[in-house]
Coordinates of C-alpha atoms in Angstrom, one line a residue:
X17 CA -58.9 1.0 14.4
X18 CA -55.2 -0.7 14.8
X19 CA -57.1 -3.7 12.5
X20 CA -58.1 -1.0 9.8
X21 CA -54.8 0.7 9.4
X22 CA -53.2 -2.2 9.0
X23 CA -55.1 -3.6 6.6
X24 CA -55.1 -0.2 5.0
X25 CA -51.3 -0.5 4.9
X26 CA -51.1 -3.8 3.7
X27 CA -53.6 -2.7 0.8
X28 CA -51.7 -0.4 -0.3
X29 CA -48.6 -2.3 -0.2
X30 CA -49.9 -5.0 -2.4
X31 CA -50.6 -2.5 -4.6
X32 CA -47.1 -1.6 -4.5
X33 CA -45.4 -4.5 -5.1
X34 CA -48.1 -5.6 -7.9
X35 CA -46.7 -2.5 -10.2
X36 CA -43.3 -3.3 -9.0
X37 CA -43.4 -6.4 -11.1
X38 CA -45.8 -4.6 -13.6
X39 CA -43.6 -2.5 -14.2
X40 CA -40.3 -4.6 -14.3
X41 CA -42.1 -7.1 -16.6
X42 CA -43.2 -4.2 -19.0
X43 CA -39.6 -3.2 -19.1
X44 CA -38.3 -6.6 -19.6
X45 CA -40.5 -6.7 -22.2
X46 CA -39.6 -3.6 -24.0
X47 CA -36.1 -4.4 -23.7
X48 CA -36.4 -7.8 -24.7
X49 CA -34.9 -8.9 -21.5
X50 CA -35.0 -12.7 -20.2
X51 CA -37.3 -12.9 -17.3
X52 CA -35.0 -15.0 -15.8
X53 CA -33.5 -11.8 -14.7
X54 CA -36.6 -10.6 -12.3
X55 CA -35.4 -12.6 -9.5
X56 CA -35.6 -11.6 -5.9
X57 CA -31.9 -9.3 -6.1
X58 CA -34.2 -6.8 -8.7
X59 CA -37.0 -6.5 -7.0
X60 CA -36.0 -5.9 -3.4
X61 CA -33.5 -3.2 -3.9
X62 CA -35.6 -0.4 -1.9
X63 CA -37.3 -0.2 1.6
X64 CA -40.7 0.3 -0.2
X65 CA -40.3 -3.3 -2.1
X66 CA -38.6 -5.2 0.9
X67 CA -41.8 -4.5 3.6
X68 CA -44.1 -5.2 0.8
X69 CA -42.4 -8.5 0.4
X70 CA -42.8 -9.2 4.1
X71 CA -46.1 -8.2 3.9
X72 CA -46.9 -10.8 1.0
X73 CA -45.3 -13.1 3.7
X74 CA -48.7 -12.3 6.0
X75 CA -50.9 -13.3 3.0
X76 CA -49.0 -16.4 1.9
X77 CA -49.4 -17.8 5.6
X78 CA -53.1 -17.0 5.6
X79 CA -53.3 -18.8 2.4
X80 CA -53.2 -22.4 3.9
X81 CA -56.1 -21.1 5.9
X82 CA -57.8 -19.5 2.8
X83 CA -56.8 -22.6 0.7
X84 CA -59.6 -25.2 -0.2
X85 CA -62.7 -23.9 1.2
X86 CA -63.9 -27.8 1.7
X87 CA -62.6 -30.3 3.9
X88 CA -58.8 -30.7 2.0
X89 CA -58.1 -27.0 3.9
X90 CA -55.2 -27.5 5.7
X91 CA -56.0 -25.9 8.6
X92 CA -58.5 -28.4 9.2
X93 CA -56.7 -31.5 8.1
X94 CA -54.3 -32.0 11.3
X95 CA -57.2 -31.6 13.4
X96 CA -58.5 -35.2 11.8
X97 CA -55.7 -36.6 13.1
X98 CA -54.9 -37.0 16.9
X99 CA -56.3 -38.8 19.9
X100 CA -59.3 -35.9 20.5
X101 CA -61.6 -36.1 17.3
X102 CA -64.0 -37.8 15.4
X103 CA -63.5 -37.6 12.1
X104 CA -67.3 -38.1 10.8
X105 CA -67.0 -37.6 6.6
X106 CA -65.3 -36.5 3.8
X107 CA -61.6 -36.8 3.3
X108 CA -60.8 -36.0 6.4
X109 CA -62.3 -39.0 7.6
X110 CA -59.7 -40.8 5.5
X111 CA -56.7 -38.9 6.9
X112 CA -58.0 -39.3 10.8
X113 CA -58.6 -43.1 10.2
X114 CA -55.3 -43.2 9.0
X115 CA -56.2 -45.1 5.5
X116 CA -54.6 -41.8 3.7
X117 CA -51.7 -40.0 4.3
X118 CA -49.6 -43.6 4.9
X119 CA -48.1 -44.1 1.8
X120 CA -45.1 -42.0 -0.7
X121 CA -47.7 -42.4 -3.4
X122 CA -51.2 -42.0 -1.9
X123 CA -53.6 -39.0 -2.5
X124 CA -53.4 -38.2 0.8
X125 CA -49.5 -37.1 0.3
X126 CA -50.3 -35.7 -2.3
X127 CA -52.5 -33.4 -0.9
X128 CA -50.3 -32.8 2.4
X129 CA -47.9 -31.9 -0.3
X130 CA -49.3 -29.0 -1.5
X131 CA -50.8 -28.1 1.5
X132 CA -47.7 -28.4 3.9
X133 CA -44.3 -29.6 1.9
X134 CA -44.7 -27.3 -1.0
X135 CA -46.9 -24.5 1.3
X136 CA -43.9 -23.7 3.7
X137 CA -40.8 -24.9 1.4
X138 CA -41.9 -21.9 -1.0
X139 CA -42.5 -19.9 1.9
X140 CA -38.9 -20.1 3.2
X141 CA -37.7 -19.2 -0.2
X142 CA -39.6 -16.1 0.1
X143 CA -38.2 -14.9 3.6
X144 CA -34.6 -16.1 2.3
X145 CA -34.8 -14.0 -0.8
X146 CA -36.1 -11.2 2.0
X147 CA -33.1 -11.4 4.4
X148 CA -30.4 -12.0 1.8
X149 CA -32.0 -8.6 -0.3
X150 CA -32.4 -6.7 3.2
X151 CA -28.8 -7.6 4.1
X152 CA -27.2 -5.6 1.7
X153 CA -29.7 -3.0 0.4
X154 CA -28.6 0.4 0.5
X155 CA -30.1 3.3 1.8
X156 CA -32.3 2.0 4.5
X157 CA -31.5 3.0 8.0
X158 CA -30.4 -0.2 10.6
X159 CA -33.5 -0.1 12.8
X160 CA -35.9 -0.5 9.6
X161 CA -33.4 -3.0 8.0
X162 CA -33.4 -5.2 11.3
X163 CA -37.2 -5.0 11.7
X164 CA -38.1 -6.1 8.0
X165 CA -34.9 -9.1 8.5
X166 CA -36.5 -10.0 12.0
X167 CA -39.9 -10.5 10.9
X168 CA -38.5 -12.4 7.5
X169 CA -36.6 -14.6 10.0
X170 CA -39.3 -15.1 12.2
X171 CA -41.8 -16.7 8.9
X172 CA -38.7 -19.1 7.9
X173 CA -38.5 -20.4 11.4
X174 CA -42.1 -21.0 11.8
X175 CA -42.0 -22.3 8.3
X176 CA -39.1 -24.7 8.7
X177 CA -40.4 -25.4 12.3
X178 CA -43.7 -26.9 11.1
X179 CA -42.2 -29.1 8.2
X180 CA -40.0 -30.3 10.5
X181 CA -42.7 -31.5 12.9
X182 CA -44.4 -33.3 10.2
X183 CA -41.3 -34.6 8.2
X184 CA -38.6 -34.7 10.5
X185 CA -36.3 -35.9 6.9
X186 CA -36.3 -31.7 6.0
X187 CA -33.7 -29.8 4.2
X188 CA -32.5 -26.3 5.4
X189 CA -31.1 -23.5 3.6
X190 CA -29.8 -19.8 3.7
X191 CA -29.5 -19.5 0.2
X192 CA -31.7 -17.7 -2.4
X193 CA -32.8 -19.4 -5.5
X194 CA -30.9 -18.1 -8.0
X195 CA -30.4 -18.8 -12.5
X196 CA -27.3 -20.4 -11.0
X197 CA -28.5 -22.5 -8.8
X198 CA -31.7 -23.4 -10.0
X199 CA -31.2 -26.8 -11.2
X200 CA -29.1 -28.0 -8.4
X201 CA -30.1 -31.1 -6.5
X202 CA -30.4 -31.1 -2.9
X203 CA -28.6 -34.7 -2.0
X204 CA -29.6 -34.9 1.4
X205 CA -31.5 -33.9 4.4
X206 CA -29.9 -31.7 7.2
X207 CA -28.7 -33.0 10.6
X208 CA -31.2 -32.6 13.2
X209 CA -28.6 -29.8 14.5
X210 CA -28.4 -27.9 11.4
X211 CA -31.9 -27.4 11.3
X212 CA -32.0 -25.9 15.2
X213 CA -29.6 -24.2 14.9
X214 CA -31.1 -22.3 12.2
X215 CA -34.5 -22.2 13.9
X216 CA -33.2 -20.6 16.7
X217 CA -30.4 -18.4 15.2
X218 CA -33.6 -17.1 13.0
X219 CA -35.7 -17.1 16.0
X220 CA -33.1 -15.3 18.3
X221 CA -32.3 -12.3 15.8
X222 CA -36.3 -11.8 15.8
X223 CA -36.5 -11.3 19.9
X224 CA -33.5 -9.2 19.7
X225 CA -35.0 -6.8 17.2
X226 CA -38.8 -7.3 17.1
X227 CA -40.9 -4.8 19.9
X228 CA -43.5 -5.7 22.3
X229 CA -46.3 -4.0 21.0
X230 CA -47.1 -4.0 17.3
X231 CA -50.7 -3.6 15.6
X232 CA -52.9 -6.7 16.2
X233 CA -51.9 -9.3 13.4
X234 CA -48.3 -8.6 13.1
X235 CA -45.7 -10.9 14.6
X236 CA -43.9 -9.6 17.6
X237 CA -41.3 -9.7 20.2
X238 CA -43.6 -12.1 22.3
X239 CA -44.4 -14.1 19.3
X240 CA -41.1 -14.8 18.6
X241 CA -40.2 -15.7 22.5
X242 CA -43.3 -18.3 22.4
X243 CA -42.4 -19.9 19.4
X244 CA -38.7 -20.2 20.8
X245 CA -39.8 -21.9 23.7
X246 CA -42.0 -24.4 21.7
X247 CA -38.9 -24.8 20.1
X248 CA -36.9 -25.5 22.7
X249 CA -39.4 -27.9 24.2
X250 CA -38.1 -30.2 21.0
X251 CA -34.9 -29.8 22.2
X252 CA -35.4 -31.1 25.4
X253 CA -34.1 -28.0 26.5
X254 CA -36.6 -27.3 29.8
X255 CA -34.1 -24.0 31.0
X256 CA -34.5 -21.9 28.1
X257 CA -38.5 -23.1 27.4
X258 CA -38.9 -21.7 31.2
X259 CA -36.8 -18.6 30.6
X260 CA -38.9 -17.9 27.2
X261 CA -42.5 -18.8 28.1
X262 CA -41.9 -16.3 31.6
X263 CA -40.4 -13.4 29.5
X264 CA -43.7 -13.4 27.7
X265 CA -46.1 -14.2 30.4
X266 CA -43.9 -12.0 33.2
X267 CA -41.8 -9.4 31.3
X268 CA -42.9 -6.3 32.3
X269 CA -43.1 -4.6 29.2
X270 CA -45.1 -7.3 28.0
X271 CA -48.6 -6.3 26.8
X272 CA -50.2 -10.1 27.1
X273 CA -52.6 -11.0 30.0
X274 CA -55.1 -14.1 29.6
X275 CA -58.8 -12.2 29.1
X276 CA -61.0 -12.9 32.3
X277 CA -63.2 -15.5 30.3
X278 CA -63.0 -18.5 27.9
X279 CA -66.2 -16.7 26.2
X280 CA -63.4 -13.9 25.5
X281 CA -61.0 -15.6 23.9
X282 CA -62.8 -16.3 20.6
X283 CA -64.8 -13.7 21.0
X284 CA -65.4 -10.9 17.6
X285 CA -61.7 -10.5 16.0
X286 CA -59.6 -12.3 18.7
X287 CA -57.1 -9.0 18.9
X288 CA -57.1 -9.3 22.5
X289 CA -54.6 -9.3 24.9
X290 CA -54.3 -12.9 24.6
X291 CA -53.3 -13.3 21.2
X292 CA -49.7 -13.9 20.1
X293 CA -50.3 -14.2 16.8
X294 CA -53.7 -13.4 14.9
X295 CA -54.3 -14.6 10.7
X296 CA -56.3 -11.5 10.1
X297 CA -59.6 -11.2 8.0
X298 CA -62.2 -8.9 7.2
X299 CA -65.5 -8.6 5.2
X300 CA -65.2 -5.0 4.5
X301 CA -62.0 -4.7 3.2
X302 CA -60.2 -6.0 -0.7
X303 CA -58.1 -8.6 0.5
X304 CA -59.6 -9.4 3.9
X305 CA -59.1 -13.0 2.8
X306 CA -61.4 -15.6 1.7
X307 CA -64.1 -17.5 3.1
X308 CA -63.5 -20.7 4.3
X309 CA -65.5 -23.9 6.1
X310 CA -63.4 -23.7 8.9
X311 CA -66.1 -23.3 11.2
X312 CA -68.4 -25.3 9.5
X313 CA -66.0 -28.7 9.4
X314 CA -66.5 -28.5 13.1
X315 CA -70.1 -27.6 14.1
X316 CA -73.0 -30.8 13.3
X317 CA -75.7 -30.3 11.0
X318 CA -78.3 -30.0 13.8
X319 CA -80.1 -27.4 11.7
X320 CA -81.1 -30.6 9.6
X321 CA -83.8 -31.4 12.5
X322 CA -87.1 -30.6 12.5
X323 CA -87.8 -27.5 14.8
X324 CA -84.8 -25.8 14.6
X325 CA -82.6 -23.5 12.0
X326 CA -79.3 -22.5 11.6
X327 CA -78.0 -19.7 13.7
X328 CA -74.9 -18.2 15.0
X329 CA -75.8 -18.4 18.4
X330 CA -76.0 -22.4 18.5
X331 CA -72.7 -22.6 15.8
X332 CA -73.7 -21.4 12.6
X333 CA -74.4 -23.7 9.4
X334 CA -72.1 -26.9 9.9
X335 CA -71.0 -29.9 8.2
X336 CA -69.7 -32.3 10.8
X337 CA -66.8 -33.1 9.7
X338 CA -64.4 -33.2 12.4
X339 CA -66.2 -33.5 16.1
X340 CA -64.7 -34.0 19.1
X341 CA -64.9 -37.9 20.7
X342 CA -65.8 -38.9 24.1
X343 CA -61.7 -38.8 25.5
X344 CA -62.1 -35.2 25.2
X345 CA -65.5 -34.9 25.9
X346 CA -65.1 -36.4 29.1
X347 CA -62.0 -34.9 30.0
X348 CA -64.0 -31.4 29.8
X349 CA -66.8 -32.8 31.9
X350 CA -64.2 -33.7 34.5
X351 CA -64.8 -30.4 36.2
X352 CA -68.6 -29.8 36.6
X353 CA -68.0 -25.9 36.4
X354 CA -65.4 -25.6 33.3
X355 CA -66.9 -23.1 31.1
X356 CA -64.8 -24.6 28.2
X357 CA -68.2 -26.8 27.1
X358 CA -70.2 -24.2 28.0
X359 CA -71.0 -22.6 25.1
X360 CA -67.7 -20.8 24.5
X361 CA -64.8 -23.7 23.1
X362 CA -67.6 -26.4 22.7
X363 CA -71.5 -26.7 22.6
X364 CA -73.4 -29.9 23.6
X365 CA -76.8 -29.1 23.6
X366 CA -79.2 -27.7 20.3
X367 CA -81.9 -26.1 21.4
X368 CA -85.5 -25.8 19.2
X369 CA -85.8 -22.6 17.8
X370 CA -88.0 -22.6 14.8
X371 CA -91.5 -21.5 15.9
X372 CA -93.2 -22.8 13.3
X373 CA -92.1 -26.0 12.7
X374 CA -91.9 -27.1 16.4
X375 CA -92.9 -31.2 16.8
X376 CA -95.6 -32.3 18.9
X377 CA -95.0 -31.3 22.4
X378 CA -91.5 -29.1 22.2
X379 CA -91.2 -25.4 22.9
X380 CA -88.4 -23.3 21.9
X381 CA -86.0 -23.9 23.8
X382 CA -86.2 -27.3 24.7
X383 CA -83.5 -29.3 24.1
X384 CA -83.5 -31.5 21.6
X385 CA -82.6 -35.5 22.4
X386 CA -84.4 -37.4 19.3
X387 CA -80.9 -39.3 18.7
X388 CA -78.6 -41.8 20.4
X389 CA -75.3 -42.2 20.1
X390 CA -74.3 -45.8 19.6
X391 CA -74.4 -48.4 22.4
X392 CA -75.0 -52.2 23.1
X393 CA -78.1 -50.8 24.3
X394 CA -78.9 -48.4 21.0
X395 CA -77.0 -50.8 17.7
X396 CA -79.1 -48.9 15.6
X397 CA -76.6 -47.9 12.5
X398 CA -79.6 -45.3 10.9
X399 CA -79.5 -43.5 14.7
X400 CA -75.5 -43.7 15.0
X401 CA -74.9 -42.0 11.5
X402 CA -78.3 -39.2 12.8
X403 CA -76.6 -38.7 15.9
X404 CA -73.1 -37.9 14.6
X405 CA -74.2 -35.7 11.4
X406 CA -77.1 -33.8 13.5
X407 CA -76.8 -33.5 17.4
X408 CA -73.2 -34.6 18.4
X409 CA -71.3 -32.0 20.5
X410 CA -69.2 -29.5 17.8
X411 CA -66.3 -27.0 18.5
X412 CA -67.5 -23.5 18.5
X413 CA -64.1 -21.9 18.3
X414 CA -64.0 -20.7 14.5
X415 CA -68.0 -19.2 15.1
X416 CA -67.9 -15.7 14.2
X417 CA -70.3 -13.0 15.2
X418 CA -71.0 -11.6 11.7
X419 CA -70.8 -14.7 9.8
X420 CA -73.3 -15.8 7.8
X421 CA -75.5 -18.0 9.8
X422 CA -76.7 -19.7 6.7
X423 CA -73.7 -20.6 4.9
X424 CA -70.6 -23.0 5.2
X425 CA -68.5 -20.4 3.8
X426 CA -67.6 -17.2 5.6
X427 CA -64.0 -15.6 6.6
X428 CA -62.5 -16.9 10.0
X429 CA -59.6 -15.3 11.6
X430 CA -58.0 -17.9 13.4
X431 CA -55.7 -17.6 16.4
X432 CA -52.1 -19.5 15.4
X433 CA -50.2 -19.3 19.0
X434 CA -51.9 -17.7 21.9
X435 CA -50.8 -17.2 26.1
X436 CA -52.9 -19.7 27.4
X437 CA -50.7 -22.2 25.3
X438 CA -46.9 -20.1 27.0
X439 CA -49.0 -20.8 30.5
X440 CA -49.0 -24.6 29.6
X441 CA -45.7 -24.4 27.9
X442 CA -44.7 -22.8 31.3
X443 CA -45.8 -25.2 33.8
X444 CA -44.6 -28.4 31.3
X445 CA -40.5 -26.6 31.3
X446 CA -41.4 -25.8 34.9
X447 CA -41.9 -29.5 36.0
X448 CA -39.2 -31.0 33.9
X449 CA -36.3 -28.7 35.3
X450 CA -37.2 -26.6 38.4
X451 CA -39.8 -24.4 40.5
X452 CA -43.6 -24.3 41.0
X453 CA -45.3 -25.1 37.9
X454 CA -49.0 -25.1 39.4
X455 CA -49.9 -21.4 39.3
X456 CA -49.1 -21.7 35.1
X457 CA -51.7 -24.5 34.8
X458 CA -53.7 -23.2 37.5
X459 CA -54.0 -19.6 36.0
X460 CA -55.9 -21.4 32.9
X461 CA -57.6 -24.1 35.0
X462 CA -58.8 -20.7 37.3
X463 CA -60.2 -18.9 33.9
X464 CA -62.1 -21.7 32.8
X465 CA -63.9 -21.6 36.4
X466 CA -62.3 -25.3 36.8
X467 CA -60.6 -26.3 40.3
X468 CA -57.0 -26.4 40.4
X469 CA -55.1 -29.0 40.1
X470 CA -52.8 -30.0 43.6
X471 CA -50.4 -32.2 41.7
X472 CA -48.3 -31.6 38.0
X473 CA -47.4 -34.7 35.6
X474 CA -47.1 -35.0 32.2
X475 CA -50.6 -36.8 31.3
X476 CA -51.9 -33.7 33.5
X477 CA -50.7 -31.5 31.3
X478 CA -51.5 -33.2 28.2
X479 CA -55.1 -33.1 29.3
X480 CA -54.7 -30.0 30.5
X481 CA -53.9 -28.9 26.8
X482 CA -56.6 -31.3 25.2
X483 CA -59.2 -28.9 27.3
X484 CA -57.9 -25.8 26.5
X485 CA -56.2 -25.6 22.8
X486 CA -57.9 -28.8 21.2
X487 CA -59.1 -27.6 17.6
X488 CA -56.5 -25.2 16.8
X489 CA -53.6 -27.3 15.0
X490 CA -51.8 -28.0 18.0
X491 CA -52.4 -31.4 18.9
X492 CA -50.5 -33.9 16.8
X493 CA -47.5 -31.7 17.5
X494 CA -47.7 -32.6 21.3
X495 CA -48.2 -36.0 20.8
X496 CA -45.3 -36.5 18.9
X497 CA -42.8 -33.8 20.7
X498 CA -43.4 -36.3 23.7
X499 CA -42.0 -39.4 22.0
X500 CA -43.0 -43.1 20.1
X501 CA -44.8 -44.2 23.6
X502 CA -47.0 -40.9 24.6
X503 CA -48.3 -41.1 20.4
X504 CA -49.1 -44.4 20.4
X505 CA -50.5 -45.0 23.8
X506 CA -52.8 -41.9 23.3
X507 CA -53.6 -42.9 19.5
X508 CA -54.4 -46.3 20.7
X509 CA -56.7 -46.1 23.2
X510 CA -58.8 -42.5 22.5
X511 CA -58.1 -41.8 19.0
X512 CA -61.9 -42.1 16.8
X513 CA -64.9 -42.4 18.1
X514 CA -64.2 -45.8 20.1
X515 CA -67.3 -47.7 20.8
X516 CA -69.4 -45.3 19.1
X517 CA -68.0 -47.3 16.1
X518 CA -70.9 -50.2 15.0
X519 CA -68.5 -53.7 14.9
X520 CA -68.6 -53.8 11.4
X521 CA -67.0 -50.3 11.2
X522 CA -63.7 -52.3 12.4
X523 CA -61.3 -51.6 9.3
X524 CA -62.4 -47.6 10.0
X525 CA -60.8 -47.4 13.6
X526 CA -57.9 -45.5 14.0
X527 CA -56.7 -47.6 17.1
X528 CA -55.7 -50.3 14.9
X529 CA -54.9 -48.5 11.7
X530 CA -52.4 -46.4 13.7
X531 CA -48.7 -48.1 13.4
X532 CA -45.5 -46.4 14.8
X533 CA -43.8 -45.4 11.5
X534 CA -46.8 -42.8 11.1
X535 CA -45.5 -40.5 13.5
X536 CA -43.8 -39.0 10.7
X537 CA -45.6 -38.2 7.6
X538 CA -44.4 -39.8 4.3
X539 CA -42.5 -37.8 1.6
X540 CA -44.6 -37.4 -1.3
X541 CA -43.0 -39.5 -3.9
X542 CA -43.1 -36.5 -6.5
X543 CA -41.6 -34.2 -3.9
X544 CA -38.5 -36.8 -3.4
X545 CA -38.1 -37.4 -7.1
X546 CA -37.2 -34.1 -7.6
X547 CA -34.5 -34.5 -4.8
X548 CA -31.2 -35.8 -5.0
X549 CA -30.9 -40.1 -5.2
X550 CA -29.9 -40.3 -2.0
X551 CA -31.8 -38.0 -0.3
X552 CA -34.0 -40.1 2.9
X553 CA -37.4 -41.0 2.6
X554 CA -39.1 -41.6 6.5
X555 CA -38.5 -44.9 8.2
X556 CA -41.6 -47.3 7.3
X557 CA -42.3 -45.5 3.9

């Protein structure tokens, strides 16, 4: 019901600010008006306009989810690259072997470009023209004003956050675009301090002003206090990711509690008590938000084997793009009884299910074994390329209920920060400052039905997090938040598929492709033309 209204709300809101600038461009039109003068300061002069523009700010983060429905989506493209996937086909392939996305000029900048640089530069602009119209609007009481500046405030810190974490060489403003300023060139990147203290000045007003319980899909006061302790974490600054990550988990106005099961966490809509922050979609509704391969880059193409169809219950239709590798396989199978393999995060087994095209001697519900993966024992190429398309293990997280079982394409709402991850965040700020960090790994160890863990250190915790969030954007961020010699160690020695790979697949492993400059993705040389002459490009670029 909470999903409905919303969505009925933000419907009609669209609708709003769509004959806003209908009717503004009509009059500028009549008038023979430049249309340089329908800038942000004329349309967000009533309350009306300004909470339509933060609801556009919903949509225009969903639309990197929504964007690209094959593998370029860039919700799928970061999961290519870290030390827990295989990145089977398509372009991803490219960017998780780490032959695109390497170079100021290469397509693969391009396309992280649009997807990220361009994607959350624009967004910023849009919650800057927000706060700066909401600041000094008239006729809107303080509570409302604070609410629509807090949630603004929020979207550029999670926008700046992100392009941070890929660029590090970022630019921050307060400023709205203006005729004035159009043209002006920005000379050169911020200081790593101007750029936190921005984030968390942003971040700070939305805890002070946002409210613990909010209709699913809307950011609130626990969103924001997760985000600043991810935040913090960059900083090095263990104290205030501690204080941040236990407000959330502890607060007693909090409404978040981890759901009793990993088979809940994914389950139908993901509005559950676990969710910090939900990209909303539905089938029934104009503007649910569009189908996508999300689920389908993940899951194999098992339905490709004789004796068995696609259906939801085993994944869905898949394309095998992105699979996990054996570092995280086996890191799952440390624990004999951790439901995250089972069937709820990842499936390992297919099982026969087409009754009348069963071969020789199977039942349904057999499972199927008719490929190998590669071995010294099994150098077959034909079986390695079967095995990876059609039977490897996939990641079931983006499986709906009501998807189309016979289709790439279907709408995926997609958890973006979550309370298992404030658990982890907890018991990482916990071990690098001061207390008891086991019962914050434990209490997601304990839900997965895995033992838990006597002893805390930072590899535990990074498999700890491989386990539990792998799949959902998170990775390369950790990697790199824990400096030059976690990222290349872990890169080095898990990243690809390892010896899966035939010997002459040698030029595709990631192990050796990677080199330390990558941490940092390279500036699109387009996107740094248009900035001033001095203005940094990454080291190694």
């Amino acid at each position: 019901m909470k999903n409905n209204i919303m969505y009925s709300k933000i419907k009609k809101s669209t609708l709003l600010l769509a004959v806003m600038f209908l009717v503004v461009s009509c009059d500028g039109y009549l008038d023979e008006q430049p249309t340089t003068l329908i800038d942000a300061d004329y349309i967000y002069t009533t309350e009306d306009g300004l909470k339509s523009g933060v609801v556009s700010l919903y949509k225009f983060d969903r639309d990197r989810y929504d964007r690209s429905t094959e593998d370029y989506m860039g919700a799928v493209l970061l999961q290519s690259r870290s030390d827990l996937t295989f990145s089977r086909s398509g372009y991803t392939g490219l960017m998780g072997r780490y032959e695109r996305g390497i170079s100021p000029v290469d397509y693969g900048s391009n396309l992280a470009s649009t997807l990220f640089w361009k994607h959350f530069y624009n967004m910023t602009n849009k919650a800057t023209d927000i706060i700066n119209a909401a600041e000094v609007v008239e006729g809107v009481d303080t509570a409302t004003k604070n609410q629509i500046i807090a949630e603004a405030k929020f979207f550029r810190a999670h926008s700046y956050f992100f392009l941070y974490r890929m660029y590090n060489n970022i630019f921050v403003t307060t400023k709205s675009v203006t005729v004035e300023n159009a043209f002006d060139v920005v000379e050169t990147s911020s200081t790593k301090e101007e750029i936190f203290s921005l984030i968390n000045s942003d971040l700070q007003f939305a805890v002070d002003n946002l409210q613990w319980n909010v209709s699913f899909g809307r950011i609130s006061k626990g969103t924001a206090k997760h985000v600043k302790a991810k935040v913090a974490m960059w900083q090095g600054d263990w104290a205030e990711a501690k204080k941040q990550a236990l407000d959330v988990i502890e607060d007693p106005m909090s409404p978040h509690s981890l759901v009793a099961t990993t088979a809940e966490v994914f389950k139908g809509d993901k509005n559950n008590s676990e969710q910090l922050y939900v990209i909303q979609t539905d089938n029934e509704l104009l503007g649910g938000g569009d189908v996508t391969m999300m689920n389908a880059n993940f899951v194999t193409q098992y339905f490709q084997i004789p004796g068995i169809v696609e259906d939801l219950e085993q994944g869905g239709r898949g394309f095998s793009r992105v699979i996990p590798n054996n570092y995280l396989l086996d890191l799952l199978a440390e624990d004999p009884n951790d439901t995250r393999d089972d069937n709820t995060y990842f499936r390992l087994n297919y099982f026969y299910n087409d009754v009348n095209n069963l071969p020789a001697g199977k039942n349904v519900g057999d499972v199927i074994d008719i490929y190998k993966p590669i071995s010294a024992a099994n150098p077959d190429g034909d079986q390695y390329q079967r095995y990876f398309q059609r039977l490897h293990p996939s990641c079931v997280k983006f499986n709906e209920e009501d998807d189309d079982a016979t289709s790439y394409r279907n709408r995926t709402s997609a958890l973006v920060y979550r309370l298992a991850e404030t658990y982890l965040i907890a018991a990482e700020a916990i071990m690098r400052s001061s207390g008891d960090p086991l019962p914050y790994i434990n209490a997601v160890r304990t839900r997965a039905n895995a033992a838990p863990v006597t002893t805390i250190s930072e590899q535990i915790i990074l498999d700890e997090r491989a386990r539990e969030l792998s799949f959902e954007g998170q990775r390369w961020f950790t990697l790199k938040r824990m400096g030059q010699e976690v990222i290349n160690r872990q890169i080095r020695t898990y990243a690809g598929a390892g010896d899966f790979y035939p010997a002459n697949l040698g030029s595709k492993d990631p192990r050796t492709n990677w080199q330390d400059h990558f941490i940092n993705w390279p500036i699109f040389q387009e996107d740094l033309d248009l900035l001033g002459p001095n203005y940094p490009q990454n080291l190694g670029y």
